[in-house]
Tab-separated table of C-alpha atoms in Angstrom:
chain	number	residue	atom	x	y	z
A	1	MET	CA	10.613	-54.784	-77.981
A	2	ARG	CA	8.977	-54.258	-74.720
A	3	ARG	CA	5.448	-54.241	-73.548
A	4	TRP	CA	4.017	-53.762	-70.182
A	5	GLN	CA	1.322	-55.690	-68.511
A	6	ALA	CA	-0.649	-54.159	-65.557
A	7	GLY	CA	-2.120	-57.199	-63.227
A	8	ARG	CA	-4.992	-56.830	-61.094
A	9	THR	CA	-2.953	-55.316	-58.380
A	10	SER	CA	-0.832	-52.137	-58.729
A	11	THR	CA	2.225	-54.172	-59.444
A	12	VAL	CA	3.647	-53.889	-62.876
A	13	VAL	CA	4.979	-57.028	-64.687
A	14	CYS	CA	7.167	-56.639	-67.580
A	15	VAL	CA	7.208	-58.776	-70.549
A	16	ASP	CA	9.986	-58.759	-73.024
A	17	THR	CA	9.340	-60.255	-76.321
A	18	VAL	CA	12.898	-60.809	-77.204
A	19	PHE	CA	13.295	-63.656	-75.129
A	20	VAL	CA	12.524	-67.052	-76.883
A	21	PRO	CA	11.045	-69.471	-74.274
A	22	SER	CA	13.664	-72.345	-73.308
A	23	THR	CA	12.761	-75.665	-74.005
A	24	GLU	CA	13.644	-76.288	-70.253
A	25	GLU	CA	11.764	-75.721	-67.347
A	26	ALA	CA	12.236	-71.979	-65.960
A	27	PRO	CA	11.308	-71.099	-62.188
A	28	PRO	CA	7.899	-70.184	-61.552
A	29	GLY	CA	6.812	-67.063	-63.076
A	30	GLU	CA	10.155	-66.738	-65.451
A	31	SER	CA	8.503	-67.483	-68.851
A	32	ALA	CA	9.614	-63.674	-69.627
A	33	HIS	CA	13.000	-64.535	-68.815
A	34	ALA	CA	13.618	-68.120	-69.996
A	35	GLY	CA	16.629	-67.380	-71.859
A	36	TRP	CA	19.081	-68.482	-69.074
A	37	PRO	CA	20.188	-71.830	-68.407
A	38	GLY	CA	17.107	-74.135	-66.922
A	39	ARG	CA	16.797	-76.770	-64.393
A	40	ARG	CA	18.158	-79.431	-66.265
A	41	THR	CA	21.353	-77.623	-67.479
A	42	ILE	CA	21.814	-76.364	-63.751
A	43	ALA	CA	21.529	-79.963	-62.433
A	44	LYS	CA	24.315	-81.105	-64.793
A	45	TRP	CA	26.512	-77.997	-63.868
A	46	PHE	CA	25.888	-79.525	-60.293
A	47	GLY	CA	26.933	-83.024	-61.061
A	48	CYS	CA	29.972	-81.720	-62.505
A	49	PHE	CA	30.534	-79.898	-58.969
A	50	THR	CA	29.895	-83.115	-57.165
A	51	VAL	CA	32.600	-85.246	-59.181
A	52	TYR	CA	35.020	-82.241	-58.686
A	53	ALA	CA	34.455	-82.109	-54.776
A	54	GLY	CA	34.953	-85.805	-55.051
A	55	LEU	CA	37.961	-85.807	-56.800
A	56	ILE	CA	39.297	-82.962	-54.245
A	57	ALA	CA	38.335	-85.240	-51.348
A	58	ALA	CA	40.289	-88.227	-52.807
A	59	PHE	CA	43.417	-86.604	-53.678
A	60	SER	CA	44.123	-83.674	-51.426
A	61	GLY	CA	44.385	-83.189	-47.551
A	62	HIS	CA	43.916	-80.600	-44.847
A	63	ALA	CA	41.640	-77.830	-45.202
A	64	ASP	CA	41.082	-78.716	-49.045
A	65	ARG	CA	39.885	-82.046	-47.780
A	66	THR	CA	37.542	-80.684	-45.302
A	67	TRP	CA	35.815	-78.353	-47.750
A	68	SER	CA	35.479	-81.297	-50.413
A	69	VAL	CA	33.591	-83.712	-47.979
A	70	TRP	CA	31.138	-81.079	-46.969
A	71	ALA	CA	30.851	-79.855	-50.614
A	72	PHE	CA	30.366	-83.255	-51.981
A	73	GLY	CA	27.432	-84.115	-49.893
A	74	GLY	CA	25.889	-80.364	-50.849
A	75	TYR	CA	26.531	-80.636	-54.267
A	76	ALA	CA	25.093	-84.064	-54.767
A	77	LEU	CA	21.783	-83.465	-52.786
A	78	ALA	CA	21.305	-80.169	-54.702
A	79	THR	CA	21.905	-82.138	-57.999
A	80	LEU	CA	18.946	-84.549	-56.896
A	81	LEU	CA	16.553	-81.744	-55.846
A	82	LEU	CA	17.271	-80.139	-58.991
A	83	ARG	CA	16.742	-82.880	-61.338
A	84	TYR	CA	13.612	-84.218	-59.597
A	85	GLY	CA	12.310	-81.453	-57.658
A	86	ARG	CA	9.805	-78.589	-58.341
A	87	THR	CA	11.514	-75.533	-56.615
A	88	TRP	CA	14.605	-73.740	-56.892
A	89	ILE	CA	14.909	-72.318	-53.374
A	90	VAL	CA	15.355	-75.836	-51.454
A	91	PRO	CA	18.296	-76.955	-53.834
A	92	LEU	CA	20.103	-73.706	-53.807
A	93	VAL	CA	19.805	-72.925	-50.308
A	94	THR	CA	20.936	-76.475	-49.594
A	95	SER	CA	23.996	-76.003	-51.888
A	96	VAL	CA	25.010	-72.751	-50.287
A	97	GLY	CA	24.400	-73.827	-46.792
A	98	ILE	CA	26.224	-77.248	-47.087
A	99	SER	CA	28.972	-76.419	-49.608
A	100	LEU	CA	30.066	-73.062	-48.566
A	101	LEU	CA	28.835	-72.274	-44.971
A	102	ALA	CA	29.027	-75.388	-43.021
A	103	PRO	CA	32.618	-76.229	-43.860
A	104	MET	CA	33.462	-72.305	-43.786
A	105	ILE	CA	32.409	-72.383	-40.074
A	106	TRP	CA	33.666	-75.665	-39.542
A	107	LEU	CA	37.166	-74.265	-40.454
A	108	VAL	CA	37.060	-70.922	-38.895
A	109	THR	CA	36.120	-72.507	-35.398
A	110	GLN	CA	37.901	-75.955	-35.364
A	111	GLN	CA	40.850	-75.631	-37.451
A	112	PRO	CA	43.896	-73.259	-37.581
A	113	PRO	CA	43.712	-70.657	-40.048
A	114	THR	CA	44.857	-71.193	-43.618
A	115	ALA	CA	47.935	-69.095	-45.101
A	116	GLU	CA	46.067	-66.559	-46.371
A	117	VAL	CA	44.347	-65.694	-43.372
A	118	ILE	CA	47.471	-65.440	-41.398
A	119	VAL	CA	48.957	-62.998	-44.057
A	120	ILE	CA	45.827	-60.814	-44.272
A	121	GLY	CA	45.678	-60.886	-40.516
A	122	ARG	CA	49.401	-59.913	-40.059
A	123	GLY	CA	49.151	-57.310	-42.809
A	124	ALA	CA	46.176	-55.689	-41.196
A	125	ARG	CA	47.969	-55.590	-37.708
A	126	HIS	CA	51.031	-54.091	-39.570
A	127	LEU	CA	49.006	-51.466	-41.424
A	128	LEU	CA	47.448	-50.191	-37.996
A	129	ALA	CA	50.799	-49.998	-36.460
A	130	TYR	CA	52.900	-48.694	-39.159
A	131	GLY	CA	50.739	-47.460	-42.116
A	132	THR	CA	51.690	-50.165	-44.308
A	133	PRO	CA	50.685	-53.956	-44.658
A	134	TYR	CA	54.227	-54.975	-45.723
A	135	LEU	CA	57.316	-56.207	-43.577
A	136	PRO	CA	60.417	-54.574	-44.381
A	137	PRO	CA	62.928	-56.145	-46.608
A	138	SER	CA	64.958	-57.303	-43.606
A	139	GLN	CA	62.248	-59.167	-42.021
A	140	LEU	CA	61.500	-61.313	-44.942
A	141	ILE	CA	62.946	-64.426	-43.666
A	142	ASP	CA	61.020	-67.161	-45.487
A	143	TRP	CA	58.170	-67.351	-47.936
A	144	LYS	CA	55.347	-66.848	-45.448
A	145	SER	CA	56.657	-63.484	-44.706
A	146	TYR	CA	55.529	-62.098	-47.995
A	147	ASN	CA	52.607	-60.207	-48.455
A	148	PRO	CA	51.734	-60.337	-52.319
A	149	TYR	CA	48.383	-58.531	-51.934
A	150	MET	CA	47.796	-54.655	-52.530
A	151	PRO	CA	46.923	-52.476	-49.683
A	152	VAL	CA	43.152	-52.503	-49.757
A	153	MET	CA	42.939	-56.059	-49.328
A	154	GLU	CA	43.905	-55.856	-45.811
A	155	LEU	CA	40.764	-54.140	-44.914
A	156	PHE	CA	39.375	-57.672	-44.610
A	157	GLY	CA	41.559	-58.392	-41.863
A	158	LEU	CA	40.874	-54.961	-39.776
A	159	PRO	CA	37.962	-56.454	-37.885
A	160	ARG	CA	40.354	-58.904	-36.177
A	161	ALA	CA	43.062	-56.567	-35.759
A	162	ALA	CA	40.957	-54.033	-34.285
A	163	GLY	CA	39.951	-56.177	-31.417
A	164	LEU	CA	36.702	-58.222	-32.957
A	165	ASN	CA	37.268	-61.924	-31.711
A	166	GLY	CA	35.777	-65.149	-32.658
A	167	ALA	CA	34.216	-66.133	-35.961
A	168	LEU	CA	33.300	-62.671	-36.766
A	169	GLY	CA	36.684	-61.207	-36.944
A	170	ASP	CA	37.852	-63.923	-39.355
A	171	PRO	CA	38.682	-62.282	-42.761
A	172	ARG	CA	36.552	-65.326	-44.449
A	173	ILE	CA	33.322	-64.094	-43.082
A	174	TRP	CA	33.980	-60.709	-44.551
A	175	THR	CA	35.105	-61.743	-48.008
A	176	THR	CA	32.146	-64.043	-48.323
A	177	LEU	CA	29.637	-61.434	-47.364
A	178	VAL	CA	31.212	-58.932	-49.897
A	179	THR	CA	31.281	-61.415	-52.619
A	180	ALA	CA	27.573	-62.489	-52.210
A	181	ALA	CA	26.951	-58.413	-52.214
A	182	LEU	CA	28.711	-58.298	-55.536
A	183	LEU	CA	27.402	-61.142	-57.153
A	184	ALA	CA	23.843	-59.915	-56.457
A	185	ALA	CA	24.836	-56.290	-57.859
A	186	THR	CA	26.176	-57.776	-60.831
A	187	PHE	CA	23.225	-59.850	-61.941
A	188	ALA	CA	21.091	-57.087	-60.924
A	189	ILE	CA	22.750	-54.554	-63.046
A	190	ALA	CA	22.607	-57.064	-65.980
A	191	SER	CA	18.916	-58.186	-65.414
A	192	PRO	CA	16.738	-57.169	-68.457
A	193	HIS	CA	14.431	-54.812	-66.345
A	194	ARG	CA	14.676	-52.917	-63.092
A	195	LEU	CA	14.363	-54.973	-59.993
A	196	ARG	CA	11.697	-52.921	-58.385
A	197	ASP	CA	9.466	-53.092	-61.509
A	198	CYS	CA	9.618	-57.011	-62.309
A	199	PRO	CA	9.267	-59.792	-59.442
A	200	GLY	CA	10.702	-62.062	-62.316
A	201	CYS	CA	14.137	-60.057	-62.560
A	202	ARG	CA	14.329	-60.181	-58.483
A	203	ARG	CA	13.693	-64.168	-58.569
A	204	ARG	CA	16.408	-64.352	-61.338
A	205	THR	CA	19.057	-61.958	-59.781
A	206	ALA	CA	18.762	-64.146	-56.690
A	207	THR	CA	19.018	-67.498	-58.287
A	208	LEU	CA	21.755	-66.477	-60.511
A	209	ALA	CA	23.857	-64.967	-57.496
A	210	ALA	CA	23.189	-68.352	-55.591
A	211	ILE	CA	24.376	-70.524	-58.380
A	212	ALA	CA	27.433	-68.434	-58.764
A	213	LEU	CA	28.021	-68.400	-55.011
A	214	ALA	CA	27.704	-72.254	-54.484
A	215	SER	CA	30.079	-73.048	-57.322
A	216	PRO	CA	33.443	-74.098	-56.246
A	217	VAL	CA	34.665	-71.010	-58.109
A	218	PHE	CA	33.528	-69.298	-54.791
A	219	ALA	CA	32.577	-71.854	-52.540
A	220	TYR	CA	36.001	-73.465	-52.644
A	221	PRO	CA	38.379	-70.301	-52.030
A	222	LEU	CA	35.688	-68.371	-49.691
A	223	ALA	CA	35.718	-71.329	-47.326
A	224	LEU	CA	39.467	-71.736	-47.208
A	225	GLY	CA	40.092	-67.940	-47.057
A	226	ILE	CA	41.699	-67.597	-50.749
A	227	THR	CA	41.383	-63.727	-51.493
A	228	ASP	CA	40.330	-64.076	-55.264
A	229	PRO	CA	36.421	-64.470	-54.685
A	230	PRO	CA	36.015	-60.369	-54.153
A	231	ILE	CA	38.351	-59.919	-57.073
A	232	ILE	CA	36.295	-61.915	-59.396
A	233	GLY	CA	33.221	-60.455	-58.173
A	234	LEU	CA	34.434	-56.867	-58.952
A	235	LEU	CA	35.744	-58.017	-62.296
A	236	PHE	CA	32.134	-59.219	-62.805
A	237	LEU	CA	30.691	-55.914	-61.512
A	238	THR	CA	32.956	-53.991	-63.977
A	239	LEU	CA	31.613	-55.849	-67.027
A	240	ALA	CA	28.265	-55.458	-66.003
A	241	LEU	CA	28.738	-51.677	-65.416
A	242	ALA	CA	30.375	-51.523	-68.605
A	243	TYR	CA	27.410	-53.282	-70.764
A	244	ARG	CA	24.894	-50.493	-69.210
A	245	GLY	CA	27.624	-47.881	-70.389
A	246	ARG	CA	28.183	-46.466	-66.999
A	247	TRP	CA	32.130	-46.221	-67.649
A	248	VAL	CA	32.883	-44.139	-64.596
A	249	PRO	CA	31.422	-46.595	-61.993
A	250	ALA	CA	32.992	-49.745	-64.102
A	251	GLY	CA	36.493	-47.809	-63.455
A	252	ILE	CA	35.874	-47.285	-60.012
A	253	ALA	CA	34.791	-50.892	-59.502
A	254	LEU	CA	38.017	-52.137	-61.536
A	255	ALA	CA	40.301	-49.824	-59.274
A	256	VAL	CA	38.686	-51.317	-56.203
A	257	ALA	CA	39.774	-54.692	-57.566
A	258	CYS	CA	43.324	-53.451	-58.609
A	259	ALA	CA	43.952	-51.981	-55.032
A	260	MET	CA	43.298	-55.274	-53.687
A	261	LYS	CA	45.098	-57.668	-56.213
A	262	SER	CA	47.391	-57.135	-58.989
A	263	THR	CA	45.819	-59.745	-61.164
A	264	ALA	CA	42.980	-57.479	-61.772
A	265	TRP	CA	45.016	-55.027	-63.681
A	266	ALA	CA	44.711	-57.607	-66.809
A	267	ALA	CA	41.147	-56.147	-67.069
A	268	LEU	CA	41.994	-52.664	-67.607
A	269	PRO	CA	43.385	-52.959	-71.654
A	270	VAL	CA	40.355	-55.101	-72.212
A	271	LEU	CA	37.785	-52.689	-70.895
A	272	ALA	CA	39.657	-49.435	-72.352
A	273	ASP	CA	39.492	-51.310	-75.693
A	274	LEU	CA	35.968	-52.107	-75.537
A	275	ALA	CA	35.134	-48.349	-74.639
A	276	TRP	CA	37.254	-47.212	-77.522
A	277	VAL	CA	35.280	-49.340	-80.020
A	278	ARG	CA	31.980	-48.849	-78.572
A	279	TYR	CA	32.077	-45.309	-77.913
A	280	THR	CA	34.915	-42.836	-78.611
A	281	PRO	CA	38.480	-42.500	-77.631
A	282	ARG	CA	37.608	-40.072	-75.044
A	283	VAL	CA	35.534	-42.593	-73.252
A	284	ALA	CA	38.699	-45.117	-73.224
A	285	VAL	CA	40.681	-42.293	-72.002
A	286	ARG	CA	38.346	-41.461	-69.309
A	287	ILE	CA	37.846	-45.174	-68.031
A	288	THR	CA	41.895	-45.793	-68.131
A	289	VAL	CA	42.482	-42.593	-65.978
A	290	THR	CA	39.615	-43.042	-63.476
A	291	ALA	CA	40.707	-46.653	-62.838
A	292	VAL	CA	44.518	-45.638	-62.577
A	293	ALA	CA	43.756	-42.556	-60.364
A	294	ALA	CA	41.426	-44.330	-58.152
A	295	THR	CA	43.506	-47.276	-57.565
A	296	GLY	CA	46.354	-45.004	-56.527
A	297	LEU	CA	44.256	-42.818	-54.150
A	298	LEU	CA	42.632	-45.983	-52.611
A	299	SER	CA	46.130	-47.346	-52.004
A	300	LEU	CA	47.362	-44.672	-50.416
A	301	ALA	CA	44.310	-44.161	-48.377
A	302	ALA	CA	44.416	-47.658	-47.217
A	303	ALA	CA	48.418	-47.410	-46.578
A	304	PRO	CA	49.571	-43.801	-46.196
A	305	THR	CA	53.388	-44.756	-45.690
A	306	LEU	CA	53.318	-46.779	-48.764
A	307	VAL	CA	55.204	-44.420	-50.929
A	308	ALA	CA	58.044	-44.181	-47.972
A	309	SER	CA	58.296	-47.963	-48.206
A	310	THR	CA	58.683	-48.593	-51.919
A	311	ASP	CA	61.212	-51.230	-51.853
A	312	SER	CA	59.212	-53.245	-49.414
A	313	PHE	CA	56.022	-53.042	-51.661
A	314	LEU	CA	57.900	-54.094	-54.598
A	315	GLN	CA	59.466	-57.037	-52.901
A	316	ASN	CA	56.172	-58.218	-51.846
A	317	THR	CA	53.730	-57.476	-54.451
A	318	VAL	CA	56.046	-57.599	-57.721
A	319	TYR	CA	59.173	-59.806	-57.201
A	320	PHE	CA	57.479	-62.505	-55.181
A	321	PRO	CA	54.605	-63.419	-57.289
A	322	PHE	CA	56.866	-63.527	-59.907
A	323	GLY	CA	59.496	-65.765	-58.357
A	324	LEU	CA	62.087	-63.249	-58.211
A	325	THR	CA	62.785	-63.229	-54.537
A	326	VAL	CA	65.269	-65.469	-52.546
A	327	HIS	CA	62.328	-67.155	-50.767
A	328	LYS	CA	60.074	-68.594	-53.246
A	329	THR	CA	56.449	-70.087	-52.619
A	330	PRO	CA	56.556	-74.036	-52.277
A	331	ALA	CA	53.390	-74.198	-54.416
A	332	GLU	CA	53.951	-76.544	-57.257
A	333	SER	CA	51.832	-77.116	-60.319
A	334	PRO	CA	52.469	-79.123	-63.603
A	335	LEU	CA	52.019	-76.209	-65.823
A	336	PRO	CA	54.595	-75.307	-68.343
A	337	GLY	CA	55.970	-72.147	-66.808
A	338	HIS	CA	56.394	-73.731	-63.276
A	339	ILE	CA	58.135	-76.645	-64.995
A	340	LEU	CA	60.597	-74.321	-66.839
A	341	SER	CA	61.417	-71.968	-63.719
A	342	THR	CA	62.326	-75.187	-61.875
A	343	LEU	CA	65.170	-75.848	-64.350
A	344	GLY	CA	67.419	-72.957	-63.031
A	345	PRO	CA	67.525	-69.284	-63.777
A	346	GLY	CA	67.700	-69.983	-67.261
A	347	GLY	CA	64.528	-71.857	-67.388
A	348	HIS	CA	63.043	-68.879	-65.060
A	349	LEU	CA	64.297	-66.324	-67.659
A	350	ALA	CA	62.769	-68.580	-70.605
A	351	ALA	CA	59.168	-68.579	-68.678
A	352	MET	CA	59.314	-65.299	-68.316
A	353	THR	CA	60.224	-64.565	-71.660
A	354	LEU	CA	57.467	-66.647	-73.295
A	355	MET	CA	54.784	-65.087	-70.721
A	356	ALA	CA	55.753	-61.575	-72.135
A	357	VAL	CA	55.755	-62.653	-75.515
A	358	ALA	CA	52.253	-64.133	-75.091
A	359	ALA	CA	51.004	-61.157	-73.334
A	360	ALA	CA	52.412	-58.993	-76.267
A	361	ALA	CA	50.552	-61.369	-78.724
A	362	PHE	CA	47.379	-61.461	-76.687
A	363	THR	CA	47.559	-57.459	-76.708
A	364	GLY	CA	48.115	-57.530	-80.364
A	365	TRP	CA	45.265	-59.656	-81.020
A	366	VAL	CA	43.017	-57.666	-78.764
A	367	LEU	CA	43.736	-54.531	-80.838
A	368	LEU	CA	43.173	-55.977	-84.168
A	369	ARG	CA	39.858	-57.794	-82.931
A	370	PRO	CA	38.681	-55.569	-80.365
A	371	PRO	CA	35.639	-56.697	-78.175
A	372	ARG	CA	32.443	-54.839	-79.162
A	373	THR	CA	30.226	-55.980	-75.997
A	374	ALA	CA	30.809	-56.596	-72.338
A	375	ILE	CA	30.141	-60.416	-73.068
A	376	ALA	CA	32.714	-60.719	-75.688
A	377	ALA	CA	35.043	-58.768	-73.323
A	378	GLY	CA	34.348	-61.371	-70.738
A	379	MET	CA	35.352	-64.034	-72.982
A	380	VAL	CA	38.538	-62.320	-74.068
A	381	LEU	CA	39.616	-61.761	-70.533
A	382	ALA	CA	39.001	-65.306	-69.916
A	383	ALA	CA	41.388	-66.345	-72.550
A	384	GLY	CA	44.080	-63.739	-71.536
A	385	TYR	CA	43.835	-64.819	-68.005
A	386	ALA	CA	44.471	-68.580	-69.062
A	387	ILE	CA	47.538	-67.888	-71.151
A	388	VAL	CA	49.303	-65.619	-68.406
A	389	PHE	CA	48.489	-68.351	-65.735
A	390	ILE	CA	49.746	-70.998	-68.022
A	391	LEU	CA	53.329	-69.465	-68.679
A	392	ASP	CA	53.397	-67.561	-65.331
A	393	PRO	CA	56.176	-69.223	-63.137
A	394	SER	CA	54.875	-68.988	-59.800
A	395	SER	CA	51.369	-70.079	-61.154
A	396	ARG	CA	49.238	-73.110	-59.930
A	397	PHE	CA	45.950	-74.604	-60.763
A	398	GLY	CA	44.016	-72.476	-58.357
A	399	TYR	CA	44.558	-69.462	-60.453
A	400	PHE	CA	41.957	-70.633	-63.170
A	401	VAL	CA	39.165	-69.524	-61.088
A	402	TYR	CA	39.589	-66.405	-63.038
A	403	PRO	CA	39.005	-67.674	-66.632
A	404	VAL	CA	36.605	-70.444	-65.348
A	405	GLY	CA	34.675	-67.715	-63.372
A	406	LEU	CA	34.422	-65.326	-66.242
A	407	LEU	CA	33.276	-67.959	-68.578
A	408	GLY	CA	30.630	-68.991	-65.947
A	409	TRP	CA	29.566	-65.186	-65.729
A	410	VAL	CA	29.153	-65.102	-69.580
A	411	THR	CA	27.025	-68.369	-69.614
A	412	LEU	CA	24.820	-67.151	-66.655
A	413	THR	CA	24.376	-63.696	-68.071
A	414	ALA	CA	23.905	-64.642	-71.874
A	415	GLY	CA	24.222	-68.385	-71.915
A	416	THR	CA	21.563	-68.936	-74.480
A	417	PRO	CA	20.857	-67.764	-78.130
A	418	ALA	CA	17.813	-65.727	-76.960
A	419	LEU	CA	19.275	-64.004	-74.152
A	420	ARG	CA	22.811	-63.588	-75.952
A	421	SER	CA	21.080	-61.844	-78.720
A	422	LEU	CA	19.921	-59.088	-76.449
A	423	PHE	CA	23.483	-58.603	-75.174
A	424	LEU	CA	25.413	-58.820	-78.466
A	425	SER	CA	23.166	-56.487	-80.339
A	426	HIS	CA	24.464	-52.909	-80.329
A	427	GLN	CA	21.087	-51.649	-81.332
A	428	GLN	CA	18.937	-53.729	-78.707
A	429	GLN	CA	20.901	-51.845	-75.783
A	430	GLU	CA	18.179	-50.985	-73.553
A	431	GLN	CA	18.565	-48.184	-70.976
A	432	ARG	CA	16.510	-48.265	-67.686
A	433	THR	CA	13.573	-46.418	-67.534
């Protein structure tokens, strides 16, 4: 139920009576949107971020430690400001500035590029020269030669490959800008009201986007040049569009993610299942065809000679991520799949078999108990990613930003009973007017 109140000026202020005010302090002017986590909850989150950054600083080195030292101070200061201050702007600006921007600028200008930055830069140069970002099999001489990303990911390396020198040419700058825009768009689409009509929704969108961007899920990989944040942001956007019933745009957003990195493909069956249950089989087919066709078109547009180098494409994007190439990534983790893969060919086969069985079981579970809302789809997708990453032979802890990020999106979008009831109720799905 919604009613509209007009103030003394021409600005329209919307008040949604579905929301029950939280017992925690909401941002100024947010009484109509108090269903999302309040200051004390967010302060506890940033306290956890502080501990995480401290552990990284104590037990890691190189670029990881550089980020964690900066982030520890930023998170600690933001925690104090959130707990004892009266404004949201100062702690969030402080956290984004010290935990993301400062270490990223330091790493870009003072330290050698990380492995991911090197791979994207080389792929972009090879794309401009030969129409494909992948080296031929004869030039795959060690693990650093492989490019596990899909063709559209190389767009982040094109500024440097095209001659833009300095910090502005670094892929980390562009992945950060794109990720920030995706987060803002996601929370804007999922907001209770139109941003142009509701100042409270504008503040809410900016605040939630800043919280997400400052979190280690995004700040850590963005500062180091790891390529997962834009993919996670596109998954958020896909779920937000699906919540609004905008299935074709959702399919296109998912296609962009799939054309950047193959990990995004896991979202397609979950999204199609949601469309089948909430609407009709025709809608599910439409979203599937849209996503698959758009992925193919985007990949071919980004790499016009991709079809002519199929073997190179498979070596880089399929065999290498699954540990099936001669040269394997040196990344290690105590996860079951990786431990099994170190036991020889039999162990690697056992890990692959277990992962296939787990994926089949997960698919059956989703078909038997399909998600009926975008929020439920986000939680299901988080569970699916966690299962796959635990059993993947080449997996490492960094991949868990996907399930953790999706759970964070669910919490920020519908983290309290009042707001969750708005998202989980089929009858209360509102249309933008």
